Amino acid sequence: MPQEEKAADVARREEGYTLYDLVSMADSAELDRLDDETLLRTSPHILSVFLSRLDVDTQRQILRRFSPEQVSEIVSEMDSEQSAELVSEMREHRAVSVLNEMEPDDAADIVRELEDDDRDRLLKGMQKSQPEAAEDVLELLEYPEDTAGAIMNPHVATLRPEMTIDEAIGAVRKMRDEYENIYYLYVVDSDDVLQGVVSMRALLLAPKGSRVGHIMRTGLIGLLAPTMDKEIVAHIMADTNFHTLPVVDSDGELLGIITHDDVIDIMRDENTEDIQKMAGAGADEGIFDPIFSSIRQRSPWLLVNLCTAFVASAVVGFFDSDIAVLPVLAVFMPIIAGIGGNTGAQTLAVTVRSIALGEVEMFDMSRVCLRETWKGFLNGLLIGLLGACLAMAVTRRWDFSAIVWVAMLINMSLGGFMGSFIPFTLKKFGLDPASGSSIFATGCTDTGGFFIFLGLGALFLL
């Protein structure tokens, strides 16, 4: 073995496998050559990404090399649907042990995705082995999937206001292995009603002899209700810049916390969902999903796209005799339609984002549509002029160039209008503003662009 390869092999054993190493071994059917010690040093995140590319049987074969605690770290990094499929195929004792090792919110995400029979079977196993863990999961499952209650962690580091600073610091030392993250210490009374919060910095710098009640912050902001939508939770955390937010019931009892990593997952999932929905792909579709699953999710919107394309082609067919007389019309048709479509796509991206972030509401619809139409018009003045100059260079006809300018101006204005009107309209009818909006907007600008350009050409050039 060359010296460089020996050095790389030593480094790999010390740091663990890279994703490239694992994928290369899988592609070469050499997974049986995986070294246990190197595998154990590999990052759980890398392992989760790698396992998501494999079938369930191969996933189980690799995970047999890990303890239940280590498996829980890896599986909790995976998509909840994939994790649920994997856990459901494990032996019951093994699956229950893995779920028991997880944080309650992670375990609840997986259990929620299980089939009814598997869910009942594994929950019964958890109740027998660790009743407290099972109870935490069952409480989280009572909340709707997209709410704060469903994603909160009920394990919270708490203090009592009457504690001295030394007592509080001693309590924190005992908590270090019990809680996921300790950014803030929540102060509760004997009924677990939230009284205030203490940061670790404030606790460590507090004067000797003080009590927790003297240094805690009251008048808290960012309190969450368990039924609050998780997108609103993300907005509140972004606005407050806190690492964690407390979830309380109507009586002020502390139920759990939501941490910044939970919110990052929310924002990533929501952004991914919006981007994919805009193009007509499945909201939670992944690149390595089964082929027929992807086809099933994409086909309905492709059929809608096919219908809009037929409408656009019907417009072209209506002007076929005019195109036969002046074939150069056909040359510039894609330009008129394409520039309008791109204008609509730009407007869609900004409008969908603004709606998602709560920057605009339904009462802003008229104002936003007018502004975006005006933006499209002003862009059309410049871009249309450049298009007209190109048309003049090609055809040497000023009248044809003027038609190109006017058609681009109108279609870009239409693109700006439809790019804002469609998301608002979808929201008005209770639909996701991103759902297929790109397909609808492109259909409008294609059909409108063809009709405007060919109509003006037939009216003024023939």
Tab-separated table of C-alpha atoms in Angstrom:
chain	number	residue	atom	x	y	z
A	1	MET	CA	0.000	0.000	0.000
A	2	PRO	CA	1.468	3.433	-0.958
A	3	GLN	CA	2.441	5.763	1.884
A	4	GLU	CA	-0.353	8.251	1.043
A	5	GLU	CA	-3.018	5.525	1.227
A	6	LYS	CA	-1.668	4.317	4.566
A	7	ALA	CA	-1.852	7.868	5.964
A	8	ALA	CA	-5.417	8.292	4.694
A	9	ASP	CA	-6.409	4.955	6.245
A	10	VAL	CA	-4.946	5.978	9.632
A	11	ALA	CA	-6.739	9.338	9.497
A	12	ARG	CA	-10.010	7.604	8.615
A	13	ARG	CA	-9.713	5.263	11.582
A	14	GLU	CA	-9.115	8.214	13.918
A	15	GLU	CA	-11.880	10.486	12.561
A	16	GLY	CA	-14.439	8.036	11.181
A	17	TYR	CA	-15.765	7.540	7.676
A	18	THR	CA	-16.740	10.389	5.377
A	19	LEU	CA	-19.986	10.241	3.407
A	20	TYR	CA	-17.947	9.681	0.254
A	21	ASP	CA	-16.206	6.682	1.852
A	22	LEU	CA	-19.517	5.082	2.808
A	23	VAL	CA	-21.249	5.755	-0.517
A	24	SER	CA	-18.246	4.409	-2.443
A	25	MET	CA	-18.286	1.186	-0.411
A	26	ALA	CA	-22.034	0.804	-0.928
A	27	ASP	CA	-21.723	1.349	-4.690
A	28	SER	CA	-18.950	-1.251	-4.807
A	29	ALA	CA	-20.952	-3.747	-2.715
A	30	GLU	CA	-18.209	-3.685	-0.074
A	31	LEU	CA	-20.227	-2.820	3.019
A	32	ASP	CA	-19.031	-6.026	4.654
A	33	ARG	CA	-15.589	-4.366	4.819
A	34	LEU	CA	-16.823	-1.664	7.199
A	35	ASP	CA	-14.571	-1.408	10.238
A	36	ASP	CA	-16.528	-1.357	13.509
A	37	GLU	CA	-14.176	1.015	15.341
A	38	THR	CA	-14.095	3.489	12.445
A	39	LEU	CA	-17.858	3.251	12.077
A	40	LEU	CA	-18.376	4.061	15.766
A	41	ARG	CA	-16.286	7.217	15.374
A	42	THR	CA	-18.309	8.396	12.383
A	43	SER	CA	-20.624	11.361	12.899
A	44	PRO	CA	-24.291	10.382	13.500
A	45	HIS	CA	-25.296	12.974	10.917
A	46	ILE	CA	-23.091	11.411	8.232
A	47	LEU	CA	-24.444	7.979	9.093
A	48	SER	CA	-28.042	9.227	8.929
A	49	VAL	CA	-27.502	10.753	5.482
A	50	PHE	CA	-25.849	7.565	4.291
A	51	LEU	CA	-28.537	5.269	5.684
A	52	SER	CA	-31.250	7.315	3.979
A	53	ARG	CA	-29.814	6.107	0.646
A	54	LEU	CA	-30.130	2.426	1.549
A	55	ASP	CA	-32.997	-0.037	1.769
A	56	VAL	CA	-34.365	-0.931	5.199
A	57	ASP	CA	-32.718	-4.357	5.401
A	58	THR	CA	-29.276	-2.881	4.736
A	59	GLN	CA	-29.943	-0.108	7.254
A	60	ARG	CA	-30.744	-2.695	9.928
A	61	GLN	CA	-27.656	-4.721	9.042
A	62	ILE	CA	-25.392	-1.710	9.607
A	63	LEU	CA	-27.163	-0.507	12.756
A	64	ARG	CA	-26.706	-3.895	14.442
A	65	ARG	CA	-23.123	-2.761	15.079
A	66	PHE	CA	-24.354	0.026	17.381
A	67	SER	CA	-25.885	0.126	20.842
A	68	PRO	CA	-29.512	1.312	21.231
A	69	GLU	CA	-28.263	4.676	22.528
A	70	GLN	CA	-26.047	5.157	19.480
A	71	VAL	CA	-28.824	4.031	17.140
A	72	SER	CA	-31.171	6.578	18.716
A	73	GLU	CA	-28.718	9.389	17.892
A	74	ILE	CA	-28.464	8.261	14.270
A	75	VAL	CA	-32.152	7.564	13.692
A	76	SER	CA	-33.241	10.867	15.266
A	77	GLU	CA	-31.182	12.654	12.573
A	78	MET	CA	-33.104	10.941	9.772
A	79	ASP	CA	-36.398	11.987	8.239
A	80	SER	CA	-39.230	10.899	10.556
A	81	GLU	CA	-40.968	8.838	7.851
A	82	GLN	CA	-37.770	6.936	7.058
A	83	SER	CA	-37.045	6.505	10.756
A	84	ALA	CA	-40.541	5.128	11.329
A	85	GLU	CA	-40.155	2.591	8.522
A	86	LEU	CA	-36.786	1.512	9.929
A	87	VAL	CA	-37.989	1.231	13.534
A	88	SER	CA	-41.095	-0.728	12.501
A	89	GLU	CA	-38.857	-3.382	10.902
A	90	MET	CA	-36.654	-3.824	13.982
A	91	ARG	CA	-37.257	-6.525	16.552
A	92	GLU	CA	-39.678	-5.172	19.137
A	93	HIS	CA	-37.221	-5.219	22.041
A	94	ARG	CA	-34.598	-3.410	19.963
A	95	ALA	CA	-37.071	-0.816	18.644
A	96	VAL	CA	-38.421	-0.093	22.128
A	97	SER	CA	-34.895	0.337	23.507
A	98	VAL	CA	-34.046	2.796	20.720
A	99	LEU	CA	-37.203	4.862	21.302
A	100	ASN	CA	-36.591	4.920	25.050
A	101	GLU	CA	-33.128	6.420	24.487
A	102	MET	CA	-34.471	9.297	22.392
A	103	GLU	CA	-35.623	12.703	23.527
A	104	PRO	CA	-39.434	12.568	23.873
A	105	ASP	CA	-40.078	14.977	20.984
A	106	ASP	CA	-37.877	12.947	18.608
A	107	ALA	CA	-39.506	9.680	19.674
A	108	ALA	CA	-42.984	11.201	19.258
A	109	ASP	CA	-42.156	12.318	15.703
A	110	ILE	CA	-41.285	8.739	14.785
A	111	VAL	CA	-44.170	7.085	16.627
A	112	ARG	CA	-46.601	9.497	14.932
A	113	GLU	CA	-45.499	8.185	11.511
A	114	LEU	CA	-45.924	4.499	12.395
A	115	GLU	CA	-48.831	2.374	11.203
A	116	ASP	CA	-51.529	1.931	13.849
A	117	ASP	CA	-50.572	-1.659	14.696
A	118	ASP	CA	-46.870	-0.845	14.994
A	119	ARG	CA	-47.611	2.259	17.051
A	120	ASP	CA	-49.740	0.353	19.545
A	121	ARG	CA	-47.236	-2.499	19.748
A	122	LEU	CA	-44.208	-0.293	20.426
A	123	LEU	CA	-46.012	2.029	22.826
A	124	LYS	CA	-47.070	-0.980	24.892
A	125	GLY	CA	-43.464	-2.125	24.920
A	126	MET	CA	-42.334	1.328	26.093
A	127	GLN	CA	-44.970	1.359	28.831
A	128	LYS	CA	-43.644	-1.949	30.155
A	129	SER	CA	-39.964	-1.007	30.029
A	130	GLN	CA	-39.979	2.741	30.770
A	131	PRO	CA	-43.453	4.034	31.716
A	132	GLU	CA	-42.277	7.628	32.150
A	133	ALA	CA	-40.811	7.786	28.631
A	134	ALA	CA	-43.997	6.291	27.193
A	135	GLU	CA	-46.118	8.807	29.100
A	136	ASP	CA	-44.075	11.727	27.705
A	137	VAL	CA	-44.521	10.448	24.160
A	138	LEU	CA	-48.249	9.856	24.603
A	139	GLU	CA	-48.708	13.406	25.904
A	140	LEU	CA	-46.964	14.834	22.847
A	141	LEU	CA	-49.056	12.676	20.512
A	142	GLU	CA	-52.210	14.308	21.879
A	143	TYR	CA	-51.305	17.567	20.138
A	144	PRO	CA	-51.834	18.098	16.377
A	145	GLU	CA	-48.715	17.434	14.329
A	146	ASP	CA	-47.944	21.026	13.302
A	147	THR	CA	-48.315	22.636	16.738
A	148	ALA	CA	-45.906	23.735	19.445
A	149	GLY	CA	-47.158	20.981	21.756
A	150	ALA	CA	-46.181	18.289	19.258
A	151	ILE	CA	-42.565	19.428	18.890
A	152	MET	CA	-41.772	20.594	22.434
A	153	ASN	CA	-39.463	18.743	24.789
A	154	PRO	CA	-41.234	18.153	28.122
A	155	HIS	CA	-37.903	17.658	29.914
A	156	VAL	CA	-37.093	21.123	31.261
A	157	ALA	CA	-34.413	22.272	33.684
A	158	THR	CA	-36.274	24.116	36.446
A	159	LEU	CA	-35.452	25.857	39.707
A	160	ARG	CA	-37.521	27.116	42.633
A	161	PRO	CA	-37.499	30.825	43.530
A	162	GLU	CA	-36.603	30.128	47.169
A	163	MET	CA	-33.372	28.294	46.246
A	164	THR	CA	-30.084	29.928	47.182
A	165	ILE	CA	-27.536	30.460	44.406
A	166	ASP	CA	-25.324	27.656	45.756
A	167	GLU	CA	-28.301	25.287	45.857
A	168	ALA	CA	-29.237	26.248	42.287
A	169	ILE	CA	-25.706	25.687	40.972
A	170	GLY	CA	-25.603	22.306	42.713
A	171	ALA	CA	-28.924	21.402	41.119
A	172	VAL	CA	-27.616	22.359	37.672
A	173	ARG	CA	-24.590	20.110	38.115
A	174	LYS	CA	-26.935	17.196	38.747
A	175	MET	CA	-28.975	18.104	35.655
A	176	ARG	CA	-26.133	18.078	33.120
A	177	ASP	CA	-26.677	14.490	31.970
A	178	GLU	CA	-30.454	14.625	32.216
A	179	TYR	CA	-31.456	17.464	29.910
A	180	GLU	CA	-30.885	18.043	26.211
A	181	ASN	CA	-29.737	21.670	26.419
A	182	ILE	CA	-29.500	24.082	29.309
A	183	TYR	CA	-29.467	27.635	27.986
A	184	TYR	CA	-31.976	29.025	30.436
A	185	LEU	CA	-33.260	27.780	33.779
A	186	TYR	CA	-36.984	28.242	34.215
A	187	VAL	CA	-38.244	29.148	37.670
A	188	VAL	CA	-41.513	27.481	38.719
A	189	ASP	CA	-43.549	27.268	41.916
A	190	SER	CA	-44.804	24.122	43.620
A	191	ASP	CA	-47.588	23.815	41.002
A	192	ASP	CA	-45.099	24.108	38.115
A	193	VAL	CA	-46.491	27.527	37.182
A	194	LEU	CA	-43.828	29.558	35.394
A	195	GLN	CA	-42.566	32.452	37.518
A	196	GLY	CA	-39.514	33.646	35.627
A	197	VAL	CA	-36.267	32.660	33.940
A	198	VAL	CA	-32.577	32.751	34.854
A	199	SER	CA	-29.723	32.570	32.374
A	200	MET	CA	-26.649	30.520	33.176
A	201	ARG	CA	-24.577	33.709	33.109
A	202	ALA	CA	-26.851	35.446	35.618
A	203	LEU	CA	-26.716	32.413	37.894
A	204	LEU	CA	-22.919	32.164	37.868
A	205	LEU	CA	-22.412	35.908	38.412
A	206	ALA	CA	-25.077	36.313	41.098
A	207	PRO	CA	-23.920	37.715	44.484
A	208	LYS	CA	-23.256	35.056	47.109
A	209	GLY	CA	-26.202	34.622	49.434
A	210	SER	CA	-28.785	35.688	46.839
A	211	ARG	CA	-31.799	33.586	46.006
A	212	VAL	CA	-33.070	32.572	42.593
A	213	GLY	CA	-36.188	34.678	43.034
A	214	HIS	CA	-34.003	37.798	43.417
A	215	ILE	CA	-32.173	37.389	40.084
A	216	MET	CA	-34.845	35.835	37.871
A	217	ARG	CA	-36.375	37.816	35.037
A	218	THR	CA	-40.134	38.208	35.119
A	219	GLY	CA	-42.530	39.712	32.587
A	220	LEU	CA	-41.474	37.098	30.074
A	221	ILE	CA	-42.015	37.476	26.328
A	222	GLY	CA	-42.159	34.685	23.778
A	223	LEU	CA	-44.451	32.406	25.777
A	224	LEU	CA	-45.983	29.746	23.542
A	225	ALA	CA	-49.346	28.015	23.741
A	226	PRO	CA	-49.244	24.259	23.016
A	227	THR	CA	-51.801	24.671	20.218
A	228	MET	CA	-49.805	27.400	18.442
A	229	ASP	CA	-48.827	26.636	14.821
A	230	LYS	CA	-45.160	25.733	14.513
A	231	GLU	CA	-44.582	28.351	11.787
A	232	ILE	CA	-45.664	31.032	14.246
A	233	VAL	CA	-43.257	29.498	16.775
A	234	ALA	CA	-40.435	29.944	14.263
A	235	HIS	CA	-41.371	33.590	13.696
A	236	ILE	CA	-41.484	34.285	17.448
A	237	MET	CA	-38.063	32.748	18.030
A	238	ALA	CA	-36.638	34.752	15.112
A	239	ASP	CA	-38.114	37.948	16.580
A	240	THR	CA	-37.007	37.323	20.190
A	241	ASN	CA	-33.566	35.795	19.420
A	242	PHE	CA	-33.872	33.383	22.351
A	243	HIS	CA	-32.220	29.948	22.287
A	244	THR	CA	-35.292	28.333	23.834
A	245	LEU	CA	-38.937	29.284	24.271
A	246	PRO	CA	-41.232	27.963	27.028
A	247	VAL	CA	-44.584	26.321	26.282
A	248	VAL	CA	-47.265	26.999	28.900
A	249	ASP	CA	-50.941	26.136	29.269
A	250	SER	CA	-53.793	28.567	30.003
A	251	ASP	CA	-52.968	28.455	33.724
A	252	GLY	CA	-49.316	29.292	33.163
A	253	GLU	CA	-48.068	25.779	33.949
A	254	LEU	CA	-44.778	25.029	32.223
A	255	LEU	CA	-45.312	22.121	29.801
A	256	GLY	CA	-42.022	22.059	27.934
A	257	ILE	CA	-39.579	24.019	25.820
A	258	ILE	CA	-38.811	24.418	22.139
A	259	THR	CA	-35.136	24.842	21.291
A	260	HIS	CA	-33.486	26.687	18.416
A	261	ASP	CA	-32.529	23.432	16.667
A	262	ASP	CA	-36.218	22.477	16.555
A	263	VAL	CA	-36.992	25.826	14.936
A	264	ILE	CA	-34.186	25.394	12.400
A	265	ASP	CA	-35.776	22.077	11.417
A	266	ILE	CA	-39.159	23.805	11.100
A	267	MET	CA	-37.768	26.565	8.881
A	268	ARG	CA	-35.860	24.106	6.724
A	269	ASP	CA	-38.909	21.878	6.268
A	270	GLU	CA	-41.264	24.778	5.537
A	271	ASN	CA	-38.861	26.389	3.047
A	272	THR	CA	-38.279	23.067	1.310
A	273	GLU	CA	-42.010	22.449	1.181
A	274	ASP	CA	-42.714	25.877	-0.332
A	275	ILE	CA	-39.989	25.580	-2.968
A	276	GLN	CA	-41.126	22.122	-4.067
A	277	LYS	CA	-44.813	23.001	-4.017
A	278	MET	CA	-44.215	26.058	-6.209
A	279	ALA	CA	-42.851	23.792	-8.923
A	280	GLY	CA	-45.539	21.143	-8.454
A	281	ALA	CA	-43.331	18.542	-6.745
A	282	GLY	CA	-44.325	16.683	-3.568
A	283	ALA	CA	-44.104	18.789	-0.411
A	284	ASP	CA	-41.946	16.230	1.427
A	285	GLU	CA	-40.468	14.497	-1.606
A	286	GLY	CA	-36.792	13.538	-1.404
A	287	ILE	CA	-34.311	12.846	-4.166
A	288	PHE	CA	-33.934	9.210	-3.065
A	289	ASP	CA	-37.649	8.514	-2.589
A	290	PRO	CA	-39.049	5.492	-4.471
A	291	ILE	CA	-39.546	6.357	-8.132
A	292	PHE	CA	-43.253	5.552	-8.214
A	293	SER	CA	-43.831	7.624	-5.067
A	294	SER	CA	-42.305	10.654	-6.803
A	295	ILE	CA	-44.338	10.007	-9.945
A	296	ARG	CA	-47.541	9.827	-7.904
A	297	GLN	CA	-46.827	13.191	-6.270
A	298	ARG	CA	-45.723	14.986	-9.432
A	299	SER	CA	-48.230	13.657	-11.962
A	300	PRO	CA	-51.294	15.698	-10.872
A	301	TRP	CA	-49.483	18.992	-11.355
A	302	LEU	CA	-47.938	17.822	-14.619
A	303	LEU	CA	-51.473	17.141	-15.849
A	304	VAL	CA	-52.446	20.691	-14.874
A	305	ASN	CA	-49.369	21.919	-16.742
A	306	LEU	CA	-50.404	19.878	-19.767
A	307	CYS	CA	-53.823	21.546	-19.744
A	308	THR	CA	-52.324	25.049	-19.571
A	309	ALA	CA	-49.928	24.143	-22.390
A	310	PHE	CA	-52.863	23.033	-24.568
A	311	VAL	CA	-54.608	26.346	-23.900
A	312	ALA	CA	-51.465	28.224	-24.957
A	313	SER	CA	-51.140	26.077	-28.089
A	314	ALA	CA	-54.805	26.721	-28.927
A	315	VAL	CA	-54.041	30.454	-28.912
A	316	VAL	CA	-51.160	29.877	-31.311
A	317	GLY	CA	-53.408	27.732	-33.506
A	318	PHE	CA	-55.945	30.559	-33.675
A	319	PHE	CA	-53.294	32.750	-35.330
A	320	ASP	CA	-51.760	30.056	-37.579
A	321	SER	CA	-52.723	31.842	-40.796
A	322	ASP	CA	-51.117	35.078	-39.584
A	323	ILE	CA	-47.924	33.234	-38.655
A	324	ALA	CA	-47.859	31.697	-42.144
A	325	VAL	CA	-47.921	35.192	-43.670
A	326	LEU	CA	-45.286	36.606	-41.277
A	327	PRO	CA	-43.142	33.685	-40.033
A	328	VAL	CA	-40.890	35.978	-37.975
A	329	LEU	CA	-43.734	36.122	-35.445
A	330	ALA	CA	-42.947	32.509	-34.514
A	331	VAL	CA	-39.296	33.432	-33.912
A	332	PHE	CA	-40.145	36.020	-31.239
A	333	MET	CA	-43.027	34.167	-29.552
A	334	PRO	CA	-40.800	32.259	-27.068
A	335	ILE	CA	-39.044	35.512	-26.126
A	336	ILE	CA	-42.289	37.282	-25.271
A	337	ALA	CA	-43.628	34.301	-23.293
A	338	GLY	CA	-40.322	33.504	-21.575
A	339	ILE	CA	-39.634	37.017	-20.293
A	340	GLY	CA	-43.168	37.251	-18.914
A	341	GLY	CA	-42.780	33.860	-17.234
A	342	ASN	CA	-39.516	34.883	-15.586
A	343	THR	CA	-41.113	38.095	-14.323
A	344	GLY	CA	-43.900	36.025	-12.793
A	345	ALA	CA	-41.404	33.612	-11.205
A	346	GLN	CA	-39.496	36.486	-9.570
A	347	THR	CA	-42.704	37.962	-8.193
A	348	LEU	CA	-43.887	34.553	-6.982
A	349	ALA	CA	-40.696	33.970	-5.001
A	350	VAL	CA	-40.970	37.318	-3.195
A	351	THR	CA	-44.734	37.082	-2.610
A	352	VAL	CA	-44.751	33.501	-1.301
A	353	ARG	CA	-41.891	34.325	1.048
A	354	SER	CA	-43.636	37.459	2.327
A	355	ILE	CA	-46.858	35.552	2.956
A	356	ALA	CA	-44.991	32.744	4.719
A	357	LEU	CA	-43.162	35.191	7.006
A	358	GLY	CA	-46.351	37.086	7.833
A	359	GLU	CA	-45.036	40.298	6.262
A	360	VAL	CA	-48.271	40.718	4.268
A	361	GLU	CA	-51.868	39.720	4.953
A	362	MET	CA	-54.973	39.325	2.808
A	363	PHE	CA	-55.868	43.012	3.251
A	364	ASP	CA	-52.552	43.854	1.519
A	365	MET	CA	-53.550	41.960	-1.636
A	366	SER	CA	-54.647	44.952	-3.761
A	367	ARG	CA	-51.639	47.049	-2.779
A	368	VAL	CA	-49.146	44.229	-3.393
A	369	CYS	CA	-50.671	43.287	-6.761
A	370	LEU	CA	-50.591	46.917	-7.882
A	371	ARG	CA	-46.957	47.345	-6.795
A	372	GLU	CA	-45.829	44.156	-8.511
A	373	THR	CA	-47.703	45.058	-11.716
A	374	TRP	CA	-46.004	48.459	-11.657
A	375	LYS	CA	-42.599	46.783	-11.158
A	376	GLY	CA	-43.285	44.511	-14.135
A	377	PHE	CA	-44.280	47.533	-16.227
A	378	LEU	CA	-41.137	49.490	-15.363
A	379	ASN	CA	-38.922	46.470	-16.055
A	380	GLY	CA	-40.821	46.059	-19.327
A	381	LEU	CA	-39.911	49.559	-20.400
A	382	LEU	CA	-36.196	48.733	-20.240
A	383	ILE	CA	-36.165	45.060	-21.185
A	384	GLY	CA	-38.804	45.643	-23.870
A	385	LEU	CA	-36.678	48.395	-25.394
A	386	LEU	CA	-33.703	46.038	-25.579
A	387	GLY	CA	-35.935	43.385	-27.154
A	388	ALA	CA	-37.188	45.931	-29.675
A	389	CYS	CA	-33.616	46.837	-30.607
A	390	LEU	CA	-32.885	43.153	-31.188
A	391	ALA	CA	-36.017	42.827	-33.317
A	392	MET	CA	-34.950	45.886	-35.333
A	393	ALA	CA	-31.517	44.369	-35.954
A	394	VAL	CA	-33.096	41.114	-37.159
A	395	THR	CA	-36.082	42.368	-39.191
A	396	ARG	CA	-35.183	45.953	-40.116
A	397	ARG	CA	-38.819	46.852	-39.428
A	398	TRP	CA	-39.617	49.580	-36.915
A	399	ASP	CA	-43.309	48.597	-36.766
A	400	PHE	CA	-42.436	44.996	-35.851
A	401	SER	CA	-39.951	46.249	-33.234
A	402	ALA	CA	-42.631	48.454	-31.698
A	403	ILE	CA	-44.991	45.460	-31.437
A	404	VAL	CA	-42.252	43.463	-29.687
A	405	TRP	CA	-41.723	46.309	-27.199
A	406	VAL	CA	-45.408	46.736	-26.423
A	407	ALA	CA	-46.001	42.968	-26.150
A	408	MET	CA	-43.088	42.514	-23.740
A	409	LEU	CA	-44.242	45.511	-21.716
A	410	ILE	CA	-47.770	44.143	-21.339
A	411	ASN	CA	-46.718	40.540	-20.671
A	412	MET	CA	-44.155	41.526	-18.038
A	413	SER	CA	-46.843	43.602	-16.333
A	414	LEU	CA	-49.118	40.555	-16.520
A	415	GLY	CA	-46.338	38.421	-15.011
A	416	GLY	CA	-45.941	40.824	-12.091
A	417	PHE	CA	-49.691	40.833	-11.488
A	418	MET	CA	-50.218	37.065	-11.727
A	419	GLY	CA	-47.101	36.327	-9.635
A	420	SER	CA	-48.697	38.180	-6.723
A	421	PHE	CA	-52.384	37.516	-7.435
A	422	ILE	CA	-52.111	33.703	-7.568
A	423	PRO	CA	-50.533	33.136	-4.088
A	424	PHE	CA	-53.023	35.496	-2.452
A	425	THR	CA	-55.923	33.774	-4.216
A	426	LEU	CA	-54.744	30.333	-3.131
A	427	LYS	CA	-54.462	31.560	0.448
A	428	LYS	CA	-57.939	33.099	0.267
A	429	PHE	CA	-59.396	29.673	-0.524
A	430	GLY	CA	-57.501	28.014	2.323
A	431	LEU	CA	-54.769	26.491	0.146
A	432	ASP	CA	-51.016	26.725	0.475
A	433	PRO	CA	-49.923	29.884	-1.430
A	434	ALA	CA	-47.024	27.928	-2.925
A	435	SER	CA	-49.088	24.995	-4.263
A	436	GLY	CA	-48.522	24.816	-8.010
A	437	SER	CA	-48.308	28.588	-8.197
A	438	SER	CA	-45.413	28.483	-10.672
A	439	ILE	CA	-47.429	26.283	-13.029
A	440	PHE	CA	-50.439	28.629	-12.922
A	441	ALA	CA	-48.311	31.748	-13.391
A	442	THR	CA	-46.369	30.262	-16.312
A	443	GLY	CA	-49.606	29.126	-17.950
A	444	CYS	CA	-51.004	32.666	-17.696
A	445	THR	CA	-47.898	34.375	-19.080
A	446	ASP	CA	-47.496	31.826	-21.903
A	447	THR	CA	-51.119	32.075	-22.978
A	448	GLY	CA	-51.270	35.824	-22.403
A	449	GLY	CA	-47.944	36.455	-24.085
A	450	PHE	CA	-48.897	34.515	-27.221
A	451	PHE	CA	-52.300	36.185	-27.437
A	452	ILE	CA	-50.952	39.712	-26.868
A	453	PHE	CA	-48.043	39.399	-29.317
A	454	LEU	CA	-49.877	37.554	-32.078
A	455	GLY	CA	-52.976	39.696	-31.614
A	456	LEU	CA	-51.001	42.923	-31.937
A	457	GLY	CA	-49.113	41.493	-34.905
A	458	ALA	CA	-52.313	40.491	-36.698
A	459	LEU	CA	-53.906	43.858	-35.964
A	460	PHE	CA	-51.085	46.210	-36.952
A	461	LEU	CA	-48.682	44.262	-39.205
A	462	LEU	CA	-50.959	42.313	-41.559
